PDB file of C-alpha atoms and ligand atoms in Angstrom:
ATOM      1  CA  UNK E   5     103.330-119.501  42.937  1.00 40.00           C
ATOM      2  CA  UNK E   6     106.136-119.046  40.497  1.00 42.00           C
ATOM      3  CA  UNK E   7     109.264-121.066  41.038  1.00 42.00           C
ATOM      4  CA  UNK E   8     107.541-123.570  43.303  1.00 48.00           C
ATOM      5  CA  UNK E   9     107.871-126.727  41.228  1.00 46.00           C
ATOM      6  CA  UNK E  10     105.570-128.776  43.454  1.00 49.00           C
ATOM      7  CA  UNK E  11     102.707-126.421  42.580  1.00 67.00           C
ATOM      8  CA  UNK E  12     103.074-126.727  38.816  1.00 87.00           C
ATOM      9  CA  UNK E  13     100.245-128.463  36.991  1.00 97.00           C
ATOM     10  CA  UNK E  14     101.155-132.105  36.484  1.00 97.00           C
ATOM     11  CA  UNK E  15      99.611-135.261  35.069  1.00 98.00           C
ATOM     12  CA  UNK E  16     100.745-138.733  36.017  1.00 98.00           C
ATOM     13  CA  UNK E  17      99.917-142.119  34.548  1.00 98.00           C
ATOM     14  CA  UNK E  18     100.097-145.144  36.837  1.00 98.00           C
ATOM     15  CA  UNK E  19      99.588-148.860  36.526  1.00 97.00           C
ATOM     16  CA  UNK E  20      98.385-151.242  39.236  1.00 97.00           C
ATOM     17  CA  UNK E  21      96.900-154.700  39.825  1.00 94.00           C
ATOM     18  CA  UNK E  22      99.518-156.574  37.737  1.00 93.00           C
ATOM     19  CA  UNK E  23      98.989-154.229  34.814  1.00 95.00           C
ATOM     20  CA  UNK E  24      95.199-154.668  34.788  1.00 96.00           C
ATOM     21  CA  UNK E  25      94.442-151.187  36.114  1.00 97.00           C
ATOM     22  CA  UNK E  26      95.442-147.854  34.644  1.00 97.00           C
ATOM     23  CA  UNK E  27      95.063-144.571  36.512  1.00 98.00           C
ATOM     24  CA  UNK E  28      95.592-141.033  35.269  1.00 98.00           C
ATOM     25  CA  UNK E  29      95.520-138.139  37.731  1.00 98.00           C
ATOM     26  CA  UNK E  30      96.056-134.466  36.995  1.00 98.00           C
ATOM     27  CA  UNK E  31      96.134-131.191  38.847  1.00 98.00           C
ATOM     28  CA  UNK E  32      95.194-128.405  36.440  1.00 98.00           C
ATOM     29  CA  UNK E  33      94.679-125.350  38.674  1.00 98.00           C
ATOM     30  CA  UNK E  34      96.976-122.931  36.811  1.00 97.00           C
ATOM     31  CA  UNK E  35      95.842-124.202  33.422  1.00 98.00           C
ATOM     32  CA  UNK E  36      92.161-123.670  34.213  1.00 98.00           C
ATOM     33  CA  UNK E  37      92.859-120.302  35.828  1.00 98.00           C
ATOM     34  CA  UNK E  38      94.719-119.222  32.689  1.00 98.00           C
ATOM     35  CA  UNK E  39      91.694-120.251  30.592  1.00 98.00           C
ATOM     36  CA  UNK E  40      89.527-118.147  32.933  1.00 98.00           C
ATOM     37  CA  UNK E  41      91.791-115.109  32.589  1.00 98.00           C
ATOM     38  CA  UNK E  42      92.076-115.415  28.801  1.00 98.00           C
ATOM     39  CA  UNK E  43      88.353-115.878  28.152  1.00 98.00           C
ATOM     40  CA  UNK E  44      87.125-113.741  31.076  1.00 98.00           C
ATOM     41  CA  UNK E  45      84.758-116.531  32.071  1.00 98.00           C
ATOM     42  CA  UNK E  46      82.056-116.262  34.739  1.00 98.00           C
ATOM     43  CA  UNK E  47      82.298-118.787  37.626  1.00 97.00           C
ATOM     44  CA  UNK E  48      79.878-121.255  36.020  1.00 98.00           C
ATOM     45  CA  UNK E  49      81.628-120.996  32.629  1.00 98.00           C
ATOM     46  CA  UNK E  50      85.025-121.402  34.360  1.00 98.00           C
ATOM     47  CA  UNK E  51      83.867-124.578  36.092  1.00 98.00           C
ATOM     48  CA  UNK E  52      82.370-126.130  32.949  1.00 98.00           C
ATOM     49  CA  UNK E  53      85.303-125.183  30.705  1.00 98.00           C
ATOM     50  CA  UNK E  54      87.754-126.309  33.419  1.00 98.00           C
ATOM     51  CA  UNK E  55      86.105-129.720  33.655  1.00 98.00           C
ATOM     52  CA  UNK E  56      86.163-130.115  29.868  1.00 98.00           C
ATOM     53  CA  UNK E  57      89.856-129.068  29.664  1.00 98.00           C
ATOM     54  CA  UNK E  58      90.796-131.478  32.465  1.00 98.00           C
ATOM     55  CA  UNK E  59      88.653-134.310  31.061  1.00 98.00           C
ATOM     56  CA  UNK E  60      90.249-133.793  27.645  1.00 98.00           C
ATOM     57  CA  UNK E  61      93.735-134.130  29.160  1.00 98.00           C
ATOM     58  CA  UNK E  62      92.780-137.287  31.094  1.00 98.00           C
ATOM     59  CA  UNK E  63      91.238-138.921  28.021  1.00 98.00           C
ATOM     60  CA  UNK E  64      94.189-137.944  25.860  1.00 98.00           C
ATOM     61  CA  UNK E  65      96.593-139.527  28.376  1.00 97.00           C
ATOM     62  CA  UNK E  66      94.459-142.678  28.581  1.00 96.00           C
ATOM     63  CA  UNK E  67      93.619-143.175  24.892  1.00 95.00           C
ATOM     64  CA  UNK E  68      96.344-141.584  22.790  1.00 95.00           C
ATOM     65  CA  UNK E  69     100.042-142.130  22.167  1.00 94.00           C
ATOM     66  CA  UNK E  70     102.918-139.720  21.634  1.00 93.00           C
ATOM     67  CA  UNK E  71     101.989-137.080  19.044  1.00 93.00           C
ATOM     68  CA  UNK E  72      98.251-137.735  19.421  1.00 96.00           C
ATOM     69  CA  UNK E  73      95.551-135.176  20.214  1.00 97.00           C
ATOM     70  CA  UNK E  74      91.886-135.307  21.091  1.00 97.00           C
ATOM     71  CA  UNK E  75      89.205-132.768  20.326  1.00 98.00           C
ATOM     72  CA  UNK E  76      86.342-132.822  22.819  1.00 98.00           C
ATOM     73  CA  UNK E  77      83.108-131.112  21.879  1.00 98.00           C
ATOM     74  CA  UNK E  78      80.368-130.866  24.487  1.00 98.00           C
ATOM     75  CA  UNK E  79      77.252-129.755  22.662  1.00 98.00           C
ATOM     76  CA  UNK E  80      74.508-129.582  25.282  1.00 98.00           C
ATOM     77  CA  UNK E  81      71.188-127.820  24.983  1.00 98.00           C
ATOM     78  CA  UNK E  82      71.775-125.635  28.052  1.00 98.00           C
ATOM     79  CA  UNK E  83      72.352-121.858  28.040  1.00 98.00           C
ATOM     80  CA  UNK E  84      76.172-122.203  28.124  1.00 98.00           C
ATOM     81  CA  UNK E  85      76.259-123.366  24.503  1.00 97.00           C
ATOM     82  CA  UNK E  86      79.071-125.568  23.214  1.00 98.00           C
ATOM     83  CA  UNK E  87      82.454-126.218  24.807  1.00 98.00           C
ATOM     84  CA  UNK E  88      85.389-127.085  22.551  1.00 98.00           C
ATOM     85  CA  UNK E  89      88.690-128.479  23.865  1.00 98.00           C
ATOM     86  CA  UNK E  90      91.849-129.600  22.086  1.00 98.00           C
ATOM     87  CA  UNK E  91      94.103-131.717  24.345  1.00 98.00           C
ATOM     88  CA  UNK E  92      97.407-133.383  23.502  1.00 97.00           C
ATOM     89  CA  UNK E  93      99.158-136.443  24.889  1.00 97.00           C
ATOM     90  CA  UNK E  94     102.055-134.005  25.463  1.00 97.00           C
ATOM     91  CA  UNK E  95     100.035-132.189  28.171  1.00 97.00           C
ATOM     92  CA  UNK E  96      99.166-129.091  26.141  1.00 98.00           C
ATOM     93  CA  UNK E  97      95.527-128.052  26.130  1.00 98.00           C
ATOM     94  CA  UNK E  98      93.365-125.179  24.899  1.00 98.00           C
ATOM     95  CA  UNK E  99      89.655-124.577  24.702  1.00 98.00           C
ATOM     96  CA  UNK E 100      86.728-122.198  24.770  1.00 98.00           C
ATOM     97  CA  UNK E 101      83.064-121.956  25.577  1.00 98.00           C
ATOM     98  CA  UNK E 102      80.278-120.329  23.550  1.00 98.00           C
ATOM     99  CA  UNK E 103      78.892-118.143  26.369  1.00 98.00           C
ATOM    100  CA  UNK E 104      81.835-117.220  28.641  1.00 98.00           C
ATOM    101  CA  UNK E 105      79.765-114.579  30.491  1.00 98.00           C
ATOM    102  CA  UNK E 106      76.846-116.842  31.461  1.00 98.00           C
ATOM    103  CA  UNK E 107      75.418-116.246  34.940  1.00 96.00           C
ATOM    104  CA  UNK E 108      73.227-118.901  36.594  1.00 95.00           C
ATOM    105  CA  UNK E 109      71.843-119.241  40.130  1.00 94.00           C
ATOM    106  CA  UNK E 110      73.660-121.811  42.291  1.00 92.00           C
ATOM    107  CA  UNK E 111      71.944-125.106  43.136  1.00 93.00           C
ATOM    108  CA  UNK E 112      69.962-125.694  46.354  1.00 92.00           C
ATOM    109  CA  UNK E 113      73.216-127.148  47.790  1.00 91.00           C
ATOM    110  CA  UNK E 114      75.041-123.910  46.988  1.00 90.00           C
ATOM    111  CA  UNK E 115      77.166-125.461  44.228  1.00 92.00           C
ATOM    112  CA  UNK E 116      77.663-124.285  40.651  1.00 95.00           C
ATOM    113  CA  UNK E 117      74.944-125.798  38.447  1.00 96.00           C
ATOM    114  CA  UNK E 118      77.168-127.208  35.707  1.00 97.00           C
ATOM    115  CA  UNK E 119      74.535-129.676  34.474  1.00 97.00           C
ATOM    116  CA  UNK E 120      72.039-126.820  34.210  1.00 97.00           C
ATOM    117  CA  UNK E 121      74.527-124.673  32.282  1.00 98.00           C
ATOM    118  CA  UNK E 122      75.712-127.382  29.873  1.00 98.00           C
ATOM    119  CA  UNK E 123      72.285-129.011  29.599  1.00 97.00           C
ATOM    120  CA  UNK E 124      71.267-132.527  30.557  1.00 95.00           C
ATOM    121  CA  UNK E 125      70.511-133.315  26.938  1.00 97.00           C
ATOM    122  CA  UNK E 126      72.906-133.110  24.055  1.00 98.00           C
ATOM    123  CA  UNK E 127      76.000-134.883  22.795  1.00 98.00           C
ATOM    124  CA  UNK E 128      79.631-135.415  23.670  1.00 98.00           C
ATOM    125  CA  UNK E 129      81.921-135.866  20.662  1.00 98.00           C
ATOM    126  CA  UNK E 130      85.523-137.013  20.977  1.00 98.00           C
ATOM    127  CA  UNK E 131      87.743-136.871  17.883  1.00 98.00           C
ATOM    128  CA  UNK E 132      90.970-138.899  17.971  1.00 97.00           C
ATOM    129  CA  UNK E 133      93.852-137.627  15.885  1.00 96.00           C
ATOM    130  CA  UNK E 134      96.915-139.850  16.111  1.00 94.00           C
ATOM    131  CA  UNK E 135      98.897-137.359  14.034  1.00 90.00           C
ATOM    132  CA  UNK E 136      99.271-140.038  11.362  1.00 91.00           C
ATOM    133  CA  UNK E 137      96.059-139.270   9.459  1.00 89.00           C
ATOM    134  CA  UNK E 138      92.557-140.810   9.552  1.00 92.00           C
ATOM    135  CA  UNK E 139      91.068-139.017  12.584  1.00 95.00           C
ATOM    136  CA  UNK E 140      87.869-140.578  13.862  1.00 95.00           C
ATOM    137  CA  UNK E 141      85.082-139.412  16.130  1.00 97.00           C
ATOM    138  CA  UNK E 142      83.104-141.193  18.835  1.00 97.00           C
ATOM    139  CA  UNK E 143      79.859-139.756  20.157  1.00 97.00           C
ATOM    140  CA  UNK E 144      77.490-140.386  23.069  1.00 98.00           C
ATOM    141  CA  UNK E 145      74.454-138.644  24.461  1.00 98.00           C
ATOM    142  CA  UNK E 146      75.066-136.594  27.575  1.00 98.00           C
ATOM    143  CA  UNK E 147      74.023-138.276  30.827  1.00 97.00           C
ATOM    144  CA  UNK E 148      73.882-135.314  33.217  1.00 97.00           C
ATOM    145  CA  UNK E 149      75.913-132.479  31.707  1.00 97.00           C
ATOM    146  CA  UNK E 150      78.107-132.558  34.858  1.00 97.00           C
ATOM    147  CA  UNK E 151      80.893-133.848  32.575  1.00 98.00           C
ATOM    148  CA  UNK E 152      82.624-136.370  34.905  1.00 97.00           C
ATOM    149  CA  UNK E 153      79.717-138.774  34.436  1.00 97.00           C
ATOM    150  CA  UNK E 154      79.516-137.917  30.764  1.00 98.00           C
ATOM    151  CA  UNK E 155      83.182-138.795  30.177  1.00 98.00           C
ATOM    152  CA  UNK E 156      82.685-142.040  32.152  1.00 97.00           C
ATOM    153  CA  UNK E 157      79.694-142.874  29.962  1.00 98.00           C
ATOM    154  CA  UNK E 158      81.670-142.041  26.812  1.00 98.00           C
ATOM    155  CA  UNK E 159      84.497-144.425  27.768  1.00 97.00           C
ATOM    156  CA  UNK E 160      82.081-147.249  28.637  1.00 96.00           C
ATOM    157  CA  UNK E 161      79.882-146.854  25.582  1.00 96.00           C
ATOM    158  CA  UNK E 162      81.991-145.558  22.741  1.00 94.00           C
ATOM    159  CA  UNK E 163      85.371-147.034  23.715  1.00 93.00           C
ATOM    160  CA  UNK E 164      84.105-150.093  25.664  1.00 94.00           C
ATOM    161  CA  UNK E 165      86.440-149.212  28.524  1.00 94.00           C
ATOM    162  CA  UNK E 166      85.103-149.734  32.059  1.00 95.00           C
ATOM    163  CA  UNK E 167      86.310-146.611  33.824  1.00 96.00           C
ATOM    164  CA  UNK E 168      85.443-143.904  36.324  1.00 97.00           C
ATOM    165  CA  UNK E 169      86.195-140.227  35.735  1.00 98.00           C
ATOM    166  CA  UNK E 170      86.052-137.695  38.566  1.00 97.00           C
ATOM    167  CA  UNK E 171      86.541-133.980  37.882  1.00 98.00           C
ATOM    168  CA  UNK E 172      86.610-131.059  40.310  1.00 97.00           C
ATOM    169  CA  UNK E 173      87.005-127.320  39.803  1.00 97.00           C
ATOM    170  CA  UNK E 174      86.820-124.943  42.756  1.00 96.00           C
ATOM    171  CA  UNK E 175      86.091-121.306  41.923  1.00 96.00           C
ATOM    172  CA  UNK E 176      86.616-118.722  44.684  1.00 96.00           C
ATOM    173  CA  UNK E 177      84.219-115.847  45.382  1.00 92.00           C
ATOM    174  CA  UNK E 178      86.483-113.472  43.405  1.00 95.00           C
ATOM    175  CA  UNK E 179      86.241-115.766  40.356  1.00 96.00           C
ATOM    176  CA  UNK E 180      89.744-117.239  40.549  1.00 97.00           C
ATOM    177  CA  UNK E 181      90.367-120.975  40.398  1.00 98.00           C
ATOM    178  CA  UNK E 182      91.945-122.301  43.624  1.00 96.00           C
ATOM    179  CA  UNK E 183      91.774-126.019  42.838  1.00 96.00           C
ATOM    180  CA  UNK E 184      91.250-127.972  39.619  1.00 98.00           C
ATOM    181  CA  UNK E 185      91.984-131.467  38.463  1.00 98.00           C
ATOM    182  CA  UNK E 186      90.708-134.911  37.718  1.00 98.00           C
ATOM    183  CA  UNK E 187      91.179-138.640  38.129  1.00 98.00           C
ATOM    184  CA  UNK E 188      90.512-141.390  35.600  1.00 98.00           C
ATOM    185  CA  UNK E 189      90.717-145.035  36.658  1.00 98.00           C
ATOM    186  CA  UNK E 190      90.181-147.768  34.073  1.00 97.00           C
ATOM    187  CA  UNK E 191      90.184-151.543  33.955  1.00 96.00           C
ATOM    188  CA  UNK E 192      92.255-153.077  31.190  1.00 94.00           C
ATOM    189  CA  UNK E 193      91.316-156.281  29.366  1.00 90.00           C
ATOM    190  CA  UNK E 194      91.971-159.413  31.430  1.00 90.00           C
ATOM    191  CA  UNK E 195      91.154-157.860  34.808  1.00 90.00           C
ATOM    192  CA  UNK E 196      89.203-160.487  36.720  1.00 89.00           C
ATOM    193  CA  UNK E 197      86.132-160.002  38.923  1.00 92.00           C
ATOM    194  CA  UNK E 198      88.287-159.798  42.058  1.00 94.00           C
ATOM    195  CA  UNK E 199      90.280-156.789  40.780  1.00 95.00           C
ATOM    196  CA  UNK E 200      87.145-155.145  39.393  1.00 94.00           C
ATOM    197  CA  UNK E 201      85.293-155.564  42.688  1.00 95.00           C
ATOM    198  CA  UNK E 202      88.117-154.230  44.850  1.00 95.00           C
ATOM    199  CA  UNK E 203      88.665-151.252  42.574  1.00 96.00           C
ATOM    200  CA  UNK E 204      84.963-150.441  42.603  1.00 95.00           C
ATOM    201  CA  UNK E 205      84.926-150.480  46.412  1.00 96.00           C
ATOM    202  CA  UNK E 206      87.893-148.085  46.425  1.00 96.00           C
ATOM    203  CA  UNK E 207      86.239-145.700  43.995  1.00 95.00           C
ATOM    204  CA  UNK E 208      82.945-145.722  45.883  1.00 95.00           C
ATOM    205  CA  UNK E 209      84.764-144.786  49.070  1.00 95.00           C
ATOM    206  CA  UNK E 210      86.483-141.756  47.493  1.00 96.00           C
ATOM    207  CA  UNK E 211      85.182-138.251  48.191  1.00 96.00           C
ATOM    208  CA  UNK E 212      84.651-135.727  45.386  1.00 95.00           C
ATOM    209  CA  UNK E 213      87.769-134.633  43.505  1.00 96.00           C
ATOM    210  CA  UNK E 214      88.152-131.232  45.170  1.00 95.00           C
ATOM    211  CA  UNK E 215      88.163-132.881  48.619  1.00 96.00           C
ATOM    212  CA  UNK E 216      90.707-135.438  47.361  1.00 95.00           C
ATOM    213  CA  UNK E 217      92.940-132.697  45.968  1.00 94.00           C
ATOM    214  CA  UNK E 218      92.767-130.702  49.219  1.00 93.00           C
ATOM    215  CA  UNK E 219      93.629-133.797  51.251  1.00 93.00           C
ATOM    216  CA  UNK E 220      96.402-135.228  49.097  1.00 90.00           C
ATOM    217  CA  UNK E 221      97.906-132.409  47.103  1.00 87.00           C
ATOM    218  CA  UNK E 222      99.796-134.335  44.394  1.00 95.00           C
ATOM    219  CA  UNK E 223      98.479-136.359  41.454  1.00 97.00           C
ATOM    220  CA  UNK E 224     100.496-139.381  42.627  1.00 97.00           C
ATOM    221  CA  UNK E 225      98.915-139.390  46.090  1.00 96.00           C
ATOM    222  CA  UNK E 226      95.452-138.835  44.608  1.00 97.00           C
ATOM    223  CA  UNK E 227      95.892-141.813  42.261  1.00 97.00           C
ATOM    224  CA  UNK E 228      97.270-143.964  45.103  1.00 97.00           C
ATOM    225  CA  UNK E 229      94.150-143.155  47.146  1.00 95.00           C
ATOM    226  CA  UNK E 230      92.097-144.753  44.369  1.00 96.00           C
ATOM    227  CA  UNK E 231      94.515-147.707  44.151  1.00 97.00           C
ATOM    228  CA  UNK E 232      94.587-148.553  47.878  1.00 96.00           C
ATOM    229  CA  UNK E 233      95.409-152.241  48.393  1.00 96.00           C
ATOM    230  CA  UNK E 234      97.015-152.628  44.955  1.00 97.00           C
ATOM    231  CA  UNK E 235     100.713-152.563  44.064  1.00 96.00           C
ATOM    232  CA  UNK E 236     101.100-149.509  41.855  1.00 97.00           C
ATOM    233  CA  UNK E 237     103.843-147.821  39.894  1.00 97.00           C
ATOM    234  CA  UNK E 238     104.243-144.594  37.941  1.00 97.00           C
ATOM    235  CA  UNK E 239     104.416-144.936  34.146  1.00 97.00           C
ATOM    236  CA  UNK E 240     104.988-141.279  33.344  1.00 97.00           C
ATOM    237  CA  UNK E 241     104.717-137.792  34.760  1.00 97.00           C
ATOM    238  CA  UNK E 242     104.477-134.621  32.758  1.00 96.00           C
ATOM    239  CA  UNK E 243     103.796-130.908  32.966  1.00 97.00           C
ATOM    240  CA  UNK E 244     100.398-129.583  31.898  1.00 97.00           C
ATOM    241  CA  UNK E 245      99.887-126.145  30.362  1.00 97.00           C
ATOM    242  CA  UNK E 246      97.332-124.056  28.533  1.00 98.00           C
ATOM    243  CA  UNK E 247      98.968-123.644  25.156  1.00 97.00           C
ATOM    244  CA  UNK E 248      97.721-122.571  21.736  1.00 97.00           C
ATOM    245  CA  UNK E 249      99.259-123.105  18.312  1.00 93.00           C
ATOM    246  CA  UNK E 250      98.040-119.812  16.867  1.00 96.00           C
ATOM    247  CA  UNK E 251     100.607-117.228  15.663  1.00 96.00           C
ATOM    248  CA  UNK E 252     100.754-114.110  13.521  1.00 94.00           C
ATOM    249  CA  UNK E 253     102.257-116.227  10.699  1.00 94.00           C
ATOM    250  CA  UNK E 254      99.223-118.526  10.765  1.00 94.00           C
ATOM    251  CA  UNK E 255      96.874-115.556  10.752  1.00 94.00           C
ATOM    252  CA  UNK E 256      98.639-114.092   7.699  1.00 93.00           C
ATOM    253  CA  UNK E 257      98.450-117.441   5.903  1.00 93.00           C
ATOM    254  CA  UNK E 258      94.736-117.729   6.692  1.00 92.00           C
ATOM    255  CA  UNK E 259      94.008-114.210   5.411  1.00 93.00           C
ATOM    256  CA  UNK E 260      96.069-114.762   2.265  1.00 91.00           C
ATOM    257  CA  UNK E 261      93.969-117.858   1.535  1.00 92.00           C
ATOM    258  CA  UNK E 262      90.760-115.757   1.515  1.00 91.00           C
ATOM    259  CA  UNK E 263      91.648-114.395  -1.919  1.00 91.00           C
ATOM    260  CA  UNK E 264      92.106-110.959  -3.492  1.00 93.00           C
ATOM    261  CA  UNK E 265      88.476-109.828  -3.341  1.00 94.00           C
ATOM    262  CA  UNK E 266      88.133-110.416   0.424  1.00 93.00           C
ATOM    263  CA  UNK E 267      91.473-108.811   1.217  1.00 95.00           C
ATOM    264  CA  UNK E 268      90.598-105.782  -0.938  1.00 94.00           C
ATOM    265  CA  UNK E 269      87.246-105.465   0.945  1.00 94.00           C
ATOM    266  CA  UNK E 270      89.001-105.542   4.366  1.00 93.00           C
ATOM    267  CA  UNK E 271      91.468-102.918   3.236  1.00 94.00           C
ATOM    268  CA  UNK E 272      88.760-100.629   1.817  1.00 94.00           C
ATOM    269  CA  UNK E 273      86.281-101.025   4.691  1.00 95.00           C
ATOM    270  CA  UNK E 274      88.487-101.182   7.812  1.00 94.00           C
ATOM    271  CA  UNK E 275      91.989-100.323   6.647  1.00 95.00           C
ATOM    272  CA  UNK E 276      93.208-103.394   8.579  1.00 95.00           C
ATOM    273  CA  UNK E 277      92.120-106.870   9.668  1.00 94.00           C
ATOM    274  CA  UNK E 278      91.466-107.981  13.251  1.00 94.00           C
ATOM    275  CA  UNK E 279      91.454-111.685  13.954  1.00 94.00           C
ATOM    276  CA  UNK E 280      90.714-113.268  17.308  1.00 95.00           C
ATOM    277  CA  UNK E 281      91.728-116.879  18.044  1.00 96.00           C
ATOM    278  CA  UNK E 282      88.697-118.786  19.378  1.00 96.00           C
ATOM    279  CA  UNK E 283      90.843-121.171  21.394  1.00 97.00           C
ATOM    280  CA  UNK E 284      92.960-118.707  23.382  1.00 97.00           C
ATOM    281  CA  UNK E 285      91.233-115.336  22.734  1.00 97.00           C
ATOM    282  CA  UNK E 286      94.483-113.780  21.475  1.00 97.00           C
ATOM    283  CA  UNK E 287      93.842-110.892  19.086  1.00 96.00           C
ATOM    284  CA  UNK E 288      95.945-110.313  15.985  1.00 97.00           C
ATOM    285  CA  UNK E 289      95.885-107.093  14.028  1.00 96.00           C
ATOM    286  CA  UNK E 290      97.035-107.155  10.408  1.00 95.00           C
ATOM    287  CA  UNK E 291      97.884-103.641   9.263  1.00 95.00           C
ATOM    288  CA  UNK E 292      96.720-101.979   6.055  1.00 95.00           C
ATOM    289  CA  UNK E 293     100.306-102.057   4.797  1.00 95.00           C
ATOM    290  CA  UNK E 294     100.458-105.837   5.324  1.00 94.00           C
ATOM    291  CA  UNK E 295      97.135-106.308   3.514  1.00 94.00           C
ATOM    292  CA  UNK E 296      98.350-104.164   0.614  1.00 94.00           C
ATOM    293  CA  UNK E 297     101.540-106.224   0.473  1.00 92.00           C
ATOM    294  CA  UNK E 298      99.453-109.421   0.231  1.00 90.00           C
ATOM    295  CA  UNK E 299      97.456-107.992  -2.657  1.00 91.00           C
ATOM    296  CA  UNK E 300     100.659-107.148  -4.526  1.00 90.00           C
ATOM    297  CA  UNK E 301     102.123-110.580  -3.873  1.00 84.00           C
ATOM    298  CA  UNK E 302      99.039-112.465  -5.067  1.00 74.00           C
TER     299      UNK E 302
HETATM  300 ZN1  LIG G  30      95.180-119.206  19.915  1.00 88.34          ZN
END
């Protein structure tokens, strides 16, 4: 709904329990639906990509600082193939999936079989780029391929952060996304057993994310549901959007870097160059005249 600010995708970061608990909650419905429209994803691919996009945003908000970005790669052995997501601390995110058209039967419970699509075996890689150089990558084996559990396992194992990640994407019969988002709750160093125990009870009592989102409607209320009984306060709130850094200038630079021989071959064989951005599926066409100009300039 355009113009309705309360419906815009938002991510909030909160603190609770005398600074010993951090919570990040996000509603990502429009963002995930834009990914669906751009990549023309099937319902199962929409749900898996949507969870990875949302998980990437939550992790970026929890682990990075201003200017930082995370790349999440889910490389499972299932028929969906890999999922790649690039998520920034600034709330921008983009991503794609290897098999956007995958069709799979629903589970016995009638739900989308995300674990079956992603694969219950494989790896989750998370690359941290602070923007100041020296990116590094953490990796864990997948637990279930359902992604919420896999992100939880990643935080516990690779980052040594006790946390719980819940992700929910609801795809309607016509393929559109009507609800998407996620919640990440983590214990910070120094949290005693009392805080840990109470938080765990809260998290166990929570329903799945889609039910939470339907009941509460804003990231703040969703996070407060997880923080019941604790004093909590908002650290930051920001808009979330599907956003890609590709541009025709970048495409021209990339083609120019291929060298004379390649450019000459494109010109002779196709009379132009067509380049599609993996991340956002935008297509760029470089005309024969532009290719000829590059050859003259080089
Ligand atoms: Zn792009």
